[in-house]
mmCIF file of C-alpha atoms in Angstrom:
data_model
loop_
_atom_site.group_PDB
_atom_site.id
_atom_site.type_symbol
_atom_site.label_atom_id
_atom_site.label_comp_id
_atom_site.label_asym_id
_atom_site.label_seq_id
_atom_site.Cartn_x
_atom_site.Cartn_y
_atom_site.Cartn_z
ATOM 1 C CA UNK C 90 15.362 27.278 -23.147
ATOM 2 C CA UNK C 91 17.581 29.248 -25.345
ATOM 3 C CA UNK C 92 16.871 27.336 -28.545
ATOM 4 C CA UNK C 93 13.382 28.904 -28.278
ATOM 5 C CA UNK C 94 12.176 31.398 -30.389
ATOM 6 C CA UNK C 95 11.039 34.516 -28.599
ATOM 7 C CA UNK C 96 8.758 36.958 -28.385
ATOM 8 C CA UNK C 97 7.776 40.960 -27.895
ATOM 9 C CA UNK C 98 4.269 41.921 -28.075
ATOM 10 C CA UNK C 99 4.715 45.981 -29.317
ATOM 11 C CA UNK C 100 2.140 48.406 -29.759
ATOM 12 C CA UNK C 101 4.526 49.784 -32.409
ATOM 13 C CA UNK C 102 7.904 48.839 -35.375
ATOM 14 C CA UNK C 103 10.983 50.206 -33.038
ATOM 15 C CA UNK C 104 13.005 51.866 -36.085
ATOM 16 C CA UNK C 105 16.499 53.095 -35.178
ATOM 17 C CA UNK C 106 18.398 55.395 -37.752
ATOM 18 C CA UNK C 107 22.360 55.438 -36.203
ATOM 19 C CA UNK C 108 24.654 58.214 -38.044
ATOM 20 C CA UNK C 109 28.045 58.232 -36.989
ATOM 21 C CA UNK C 110 30.882 60.454 -38.445
ATOM 22 C CA UNK C 111 34.253 60.231 -37.071
ATOM 23 C CA UNK C 112 37.468 61.906 -38.805
ATOM 24 C CA UNK C 113 40.956 62.351 -37.632
ATOM 25 C CA UNK C 114 44.064 63.941 -39.177
ATOM 26 C CA UNK C 115 47.829 62.969 -37.737
ATOM 27 C CA UNK C 116 49.921 64.652 -38.515
ATOM 28 C CA UNK C 117 53.899 63.566 -37.363
ATOM 29 C CA UNK C 118 57.232 66.052 -37.887
ATOM 30 C CA UNK C 119 60.296 64.555 -36.636
ATOM 31 C CA UNK C 120 62.953 67.640 -35.104
ATOM 32 C CA UNK C 121 66.689 66.528 -34.258
ATOM 33 C CA UNK C 122 65.735 65.512 -30.445
ATOM 34 C CA UNK C 123 62.396 64.322 -30.514
ATOM 35 C CA UNK C 124 58.885 63.790 -32.996
ATOM 36 C CA UNK C 125 56.454 65.571 -32.429
ATOM 37 C CA UNK C 126 52.867 63.740 -33.464
ATOM 38 C CA UNK C 127 49.723 66.402 -34.111
ATOM 39 C CA UNK C 128 45.718 64.792 -33.841
ATOM 40 C CA UNK C 129 42.451 65.685 -34.318
ATOM 41 C CA UNK C 130 39.506 64.407 -33.995
ATOM 42 C CA UNK C 131 36.153 65.115 -34.870
ATOM 43 C CA UNK C 132 33.269 62.969 -34.145
ATOM 44 C CA UNK C 133 29.596 63.573 -35.203
ATOM 45 C CA UNK C 134 26.954 60.950 -34.513
ATOM 46 C CA UNK C 135 22.706 61.738 -34.573
ATOM 47 C CA UNK C 136 20.796 58.823 -33.456
ATOM 48 C CA UNK C 137 16.917 59.035 -34.555
ATOM 49 C CA UNK C 138 15.080 55.746 -33.115
ATOM 50 C CA UNK C 139 11.026 54.889 -31.841
ATOM 51 C CA UNK C 140 10.763 53.623 -28.707
ATOM 52 C CA UNK C 141 7.555 51.285 -27.635
ATOM 53 C CA UNK C 142 5.353 52.595 -24.724
ATOM 54 C CA UNK C 143 2.855 50.000 -25.130
ATOM 55 C CA UNK C 144 2.801 49.371 -21.197
ATOM 56 C CA UNK C 145 1.445 52.642 -21.343
ATOM 57 C CA UNK C 146 -1.968 51.720 -23.943
ATOM 58 C CA UNK C 147 -4.254 50.983 -21.276
ATOM 59 C CA UNK C 148 -3.877 54.256 -18.896
ATOM 60 C CA UNK C 149 -3.452 56.353 -22.075
ATOM 61 C CA UNK C 150 -7.075 55.166 -23.244
ATOM 62 C CA UNK C 151 -8.331 55.311 -20.007
ATOM 63 C CA UNK C 152 -7.599 58.801 -19.466
ATOM 64 C CA UNK C 153 -8.960 59.245 -23.098
ATOM 65 C CA UNK C 154 -12.356 57.269 -22.848
ATOM 66 C CA UNK C 155 -13.159 59.458 -19.039
ATOM 67 C CA UNK C 156 -13.552 62.581 -21.826
ATOM 68 C CA UNK C 157 -14.981 60.465 -24.639
ATOM 69 C CA UNK C 158 -12.247 60.547 -26.765
ATOM 70 C CA UNK C 159 -11.553 57.201 -28.814
ATOM 71 C CA UNK C 160 -8.528 55.085 -27.678
ATOM 72 C CA UNK C 161 -5.133 54.849 -29.729
ATOM 73 C CA UNK C 162 -3.516 51.541 -31.254
ATOM 74 C CA UNK C 163 -0.273 52.349 -30.237
ATOM 75 C CA UNK C 164 2.107 54.664 -27.751
ATOM 76 C CA UNK C 165 5.193 55.103 -27.939
ATOM 77 C CA UNK C 166 8.028 58.006 -27.994
ATOM 78 C CA UNK C 167 9.860 59.521 -30.404
ATOM 79 C CA UNK C 168 14.180 60.137 -29.314
ATOM 80 C CA UNK C 169 16.590 62.383 -31.108
ATOM 81 C CA UNK C 170 20.224 62.719 -29.639
ATOM 82 C CA UNK C 171 23.310 63.792 -31.203
ATOM 83 C CA UNK C 172 26.382 64.228 -29.932
ATOM 84 C CA UNK C 173 29.196 66.392 -31.514
ATOM 85 C CA UNK C 174 32.541 66.184 -29.868
ATOM 86 C CA UNK C 175 36.743 67.139 -31.164
ATOM 87 C CA UNK C 176 39.681 66.211 -29.814
ATOM 88 C CA UNK C 177 43.318 68.154 -30.221
ATOM 89 C CA UNK C 178 46.209 66.389 -29.045
ATOM 90 C CA UNK C 179 49.866 67.116 -29.299
ATOM 91 C CA UNK C 180 52.549 65.047 -27.980
ATOM 92 C CA UNK C 181 56.844 65.813 -28.303
ATOM 93 C CA UNK C 182 57.617 61.863 -28.229
ATOM 94 C CA UNK C 183 61.967 62.267 -27.164
ATOM 95 C CA UNK C 184 64.187 60.353 -29.352
ATOM 96 C CA UNK C 185 67.352 58.939 -28.976
ATOM 97 C CA UNK C 186 69.427 55.837 -27.951
ATOM 98 C CA UNK C 187 70.361 56.744 -24.391
ATOM 99 C CA UNK C 188 68.297 54.954 -21.364
ATOM 100 C CA UNK C 189 66.312 58.438 -20.379
ATOM 101 C CA UNK C 190 63.037 58.865 -22.663
ATOM 102 C CA UNK C 191 60.352 60.987 -22.168
ATOM 103 C CA UNK C 192 57.201 62.508 -23.569
ATOM 104 C CA UNK C 193 55.407 65.926 -22.660
ATOM 105 C CA UNK C 194 51.665 67.058 -24.284
ATOM 106 C CA UNK C 195 48.763 69.136 -23.906
ATOM 107 C CA UNK C 196 45.603 68.422 -24.892
ATOM 108 C CA UNK C 197 41.737 69.689 -25.661
ATOM 109 C CA UNK C 198 38.130 67.925 -25.912
ATOM 110 C CA UNK C 199 34.742 69.459 -26.286
ATOM 111 C CA UNK C 200 31.368 67.396 -26.134
ATOM 112 C CA UNK C 201 27.545 68.674 -27.604
ATOM 113 C CA UNK C 202 25.595 66.572 -26.392
ATOM 114 C CA UNK C 203 21.595 66.958 -27.182
ATOM 115 C CA UNK C 204 18.699 64.580 -26.571
ATOM 116 C CA UNK C 205 14.881 65.775 -27.333
ATOM 117 C CA UNK C 206 11.823 63.000 -26.597
ATOM 118 C CA UNK C 207 8.579 62.666 -27.351
ATOM 119 C CA UNK C 208 5.397 60.907 -26.053
ATOM 120 C CA UNK C 209 3.152 60.106 -29.228
ATOM 121 C CA UNK C 210 0.463 57.687 -29.817
ATOM 122 C CA UNK C 211 -1.304 56.259 -32.945
ATOM 123 C CA UNK C 212 -3.051 57.975 -34.606
ATOM 124 C CA UNK C 213 -1.782 61.293 -33.085
ATOM 125 C CA UNK C 214 -3.720 63.015 -30.638
ATOM 126 C CA UNK C 215 -3.737 66.789 -31.453
ATOM 127 C CA UNK C 216 -2.524 69.388 -28.534
ATOM 128 C CA UNK C 217 -5.136 70.833 -27.741
ATOM 129 C CA UNK C 218 -6.964 68.037 -26.892
ATOM 130 C CA UNK C 219 -4.480 67.402 -24.358
ATOM 131 C CA UNK C 220 -4.749 70.850 -23.771
ATOM 132 C CA UNK C 221 -8.621 70.634 -22.616
ATOM 133 C CA UNK C 222 -7.459 67.676 -20.206
ATOM 134 C CA UNK C 223 -5.049 69.180 -18.374
ATOM 135 C CA UNK C 224 -7.174 72.044 -17.629
ATOM 136 C CA UNK C 225 -9.776 70.216 -16.727
ATOM 137 C CA UNK C 226 -7.778 67.808 -13.782
ATOM 138 C CA UNK C 227 -4.803 70.234 -13.202
ATOM 139 C CA UNK C 228 -6.238 73.615 -14.290
ATOM 140 C CA UNK C 229 -3.413 74.255 -16.420
ATOM 141 C CA UNK C 230 -2.412 74.168 -20.020
ATOM 142 C CA UNK C 231 -0.236 71.486 -21.073
ATOM 143 C CA UNK C 232 -0.288 70.361 -25.245
ATOM 144 C CA UNK C 233 1.999 67.031 -24.812
ATOM 145 C CA UNK C 234 1.472 63.334 -23.079
ATOM 146 C CA UNK C 235 5.008 63.988 -23.054
ATOM 147 C CA UNK C 236 8.617 65.316 -23.740
ATOM 148 C CA UNK C 237 12.557 65.486 -21.849
ATOM 149 C CA UNK C 238 14.420 67.927 -23.858
ATOM 150 C CA UNK C 239 18.427 68.107 -22.210
ATOM 151 C CA UNK C 240 21.556 69.598 -23.826
ATOM 152 C CA UNK C 241 25.104 69.285 -22.196
ATOM 153 C CA UNK C 242 28.589 70.407 -23.189
ATOM 154 C CA UNK C 243 31.754 69.524 -21.873
ATOM 155 C CA UNK C 244 35.197 71.534 -22.392
ATOM 156 C CA UNK C 245 38.488 69.091 -21.095
ATOM 157 C CA UNK C 246 42.129 70.925 -20.828
ATOM 158 C CA UNK C 247 45.221 69.005 -19.702
ATOM 159 C CA UNK C 248 48.379 68.355 -19.750
ATOM 160 C CA UNK C 249 50.782 65.504 -18.831
ATOM 161 C CA UNK C 250 54.472 64.700 -18.617
ATOM 162 C CA UNK C 251 56.120 61.399 -18.623
ATOM 163 C CA UNK C 252 59.661 59.724 -17.948
ATOM 164 C CA UNK C 253 61.072 56.502 -18.811
ATOM 165 C CA UNK C 254 64.361 55.297 -17.872
ATOM 166 C CA UNK C 255 65.727 51.426 -18.362
ATOM 167 C CA UNK C 256 67.411 50.542 -15.141
ATOM 168 C CA UNK C 257 68.469 47.262 -17.209
ATOM 169 C CA UNK C 258 67.604 45.773 -20.271
ATOM 170 C CA UNK C 259 64.342 44.081 -18.946
ATOM 171 C CA UNK C 260 63.636 46.552 -16.745
ATOM 172 C CA UNK C 261 61.881 50.142 -16.741
ATOM 173 C CA UNK C 262 61.585 52.808 -14.220
ATOM 174 C CA UNK C 263 58.275 55.202 -15.849
ATOM 175 C CA UNK C 264 57.299 58.495 -13.961
ATOM 176 C CA UNK C 265 54.520 60.897 -14.461
ATOM 177 C CA UNK C 266 51.992 62.693 -14.233
ATOM 178 C CA UNK C 267 48.394 64.742 -15.946
ATOM 179 C CA UNK C 268 47.351 67.753 -15.129
ATOM 180 C CA UNK C 269 43.479 68.473 -16.407
ATOM 181 C CA UNK C 270 40.763 70.863 -15.756
ATOM 182 C CA UNK C 271 36.877 70.078 -16.702
ATOM 183 C CA UNK C 272 33.821 72.292 -17.335
ATOM 184 C CA UNK C 273 30.532 71.523 -17.602
ATOM 185 C CA UNK C 274 27.046 72.287 -18.491
ATOM 186 C CA UNK C 275 23.813 71.755 -18.978
ATOM 187 C CA UNK C 276 19.943 72.687 -19.461
ATOM 188 C CA UNK C 277 17.029 70.091 -18.979
ATOM 189 C CA UNK C 278 12.970 70.865 -19.655
ATOM 190 C CA UNK C 279 9.902 67.762 -19.003
ATOM 191 C CA UNK C 280 6.647 68.230 -18.829
ATOM 192 C CA UNK C 281 3.447 66.715 -20.656
ATOM 193 C CA UNK C 282 0.355 65.201 -18.635
ATOM 194 C CA UNK C 283 1.419 61.714 -17.911
ATOM 195 C CA UNK C 284 4.581 62.551 -15.845
ATOM 196 C CA UNK C 285 1.853 64.523 -13.862
ATOM 197 C CA UNK C 286 -0.611 61.446 -13.777
ATOM 198 C CA UNK C 287 2.112 58.887 -13.077
ATOM 199 C CA UNK C 288 2.902 61.070 -9.784
ATOM 200 C CA UNK C 289 5.791 62.789 -11.652
ATOM 201 C CA UNK C 290 6.493 66.970 -11.483
ATOM 202 C CA UNK C 291 4.640 69.671 -13.437
ATOM 203 C CA UNK C 292 6.683 71.140 -16.326
ATOM 204 C CA UNK C 293 10.024 72.183 -15.633
ATOM 205 C CA UNK C 294 13.250 73.057 -16.210
ATOM 206 C CA UNK C 295 16.769 73.249 -14.539
ATOM 207 C CA UNK C 296 20.257 74.153 -15.505
ATOM 208 C CA UNK C 297 23.430 72.922 -13.815
ATOM 209 C CA UNK C 298 26.862 73.879 -14.155
ATOM 210 C CA UNK C 299 30.405 72.848 -12.902
ATOM 211 C CA UNK C 300 34.050 72.292 -12.765
ATOM 212 C CA UNK C 301 36.973 70.163 -11.701
ATOM 213 C CA UNK C 302 40.615 69.850 -11.944
ATOM 214 C CA UNK C 303 43.011 67.167 -11.240
ATOM 215 C CA UNK C 304 46.586 65.568 -10.884
ATOM 216 C CA UNK C 305 47.150 62.324 -11.398
ATOM 217 C CA UNK C 306 50.621 61.252 -10.815
ATOM 218 C CA UNK C 307 52.160 57.790 -11.626
ATOM 219 C CA UNK C 308 55.058 55.854 -10.754
ATOM 220 C CA UNK C 309 55.720 52.090 -11.981
ATOM 221 C CA UNK C 310 58.298 49.347 -12.765
ATOM 222 C CA UNK C 311 57.967 47.658 -15.694
ATOM 223 C CA UNK C 312 59.721 44.192 -16.361
ATOM 224 C CA UNK C 313 60.529 42.052 -20.127
#
């Protein structure tokens, strides 16, 4: 029933600290034939959160118990996300009283994204314990219960234009086109004892990169 209280059993508290800073500077300048608009935006965001993993509590304590190590009361992940983005647009908009008007501009955006996730417990299991367990079970040295780290950078360049023609007081013909190029790079790493125990891969990393370009045309009629 939707009016009843809902409860969730967790092994640790789940606080989140979300810090967002966003800035924009818009400058306009009027020429005799058009208005020039410059828009600069900078965004920085950091999210630090704790994610309960109480569902793994039995598995963690089961592995520790195999080696005579006291169990833990809580299992969780400490996750940190960081985003830095900046963009710049220059737009020129015609200023006349005739039926034909136009807009032209260029755009640039760069974004850096990173994510870090560490599997932890309460009380904390020392790295030396995980190294001992991994040596006995897998024959390799792994210092963490779980970790994931990734970083990605995206850059986009674009140019666009649009023409509007008034066919009548109520009917407009609109034609435009946008061309953009985008470059992407990313790097990810992972590891830990428990991903392997759950059937996942051994510690490793991967690097990827790619690029795209596209032309997006548009033609439409607008009636008011």
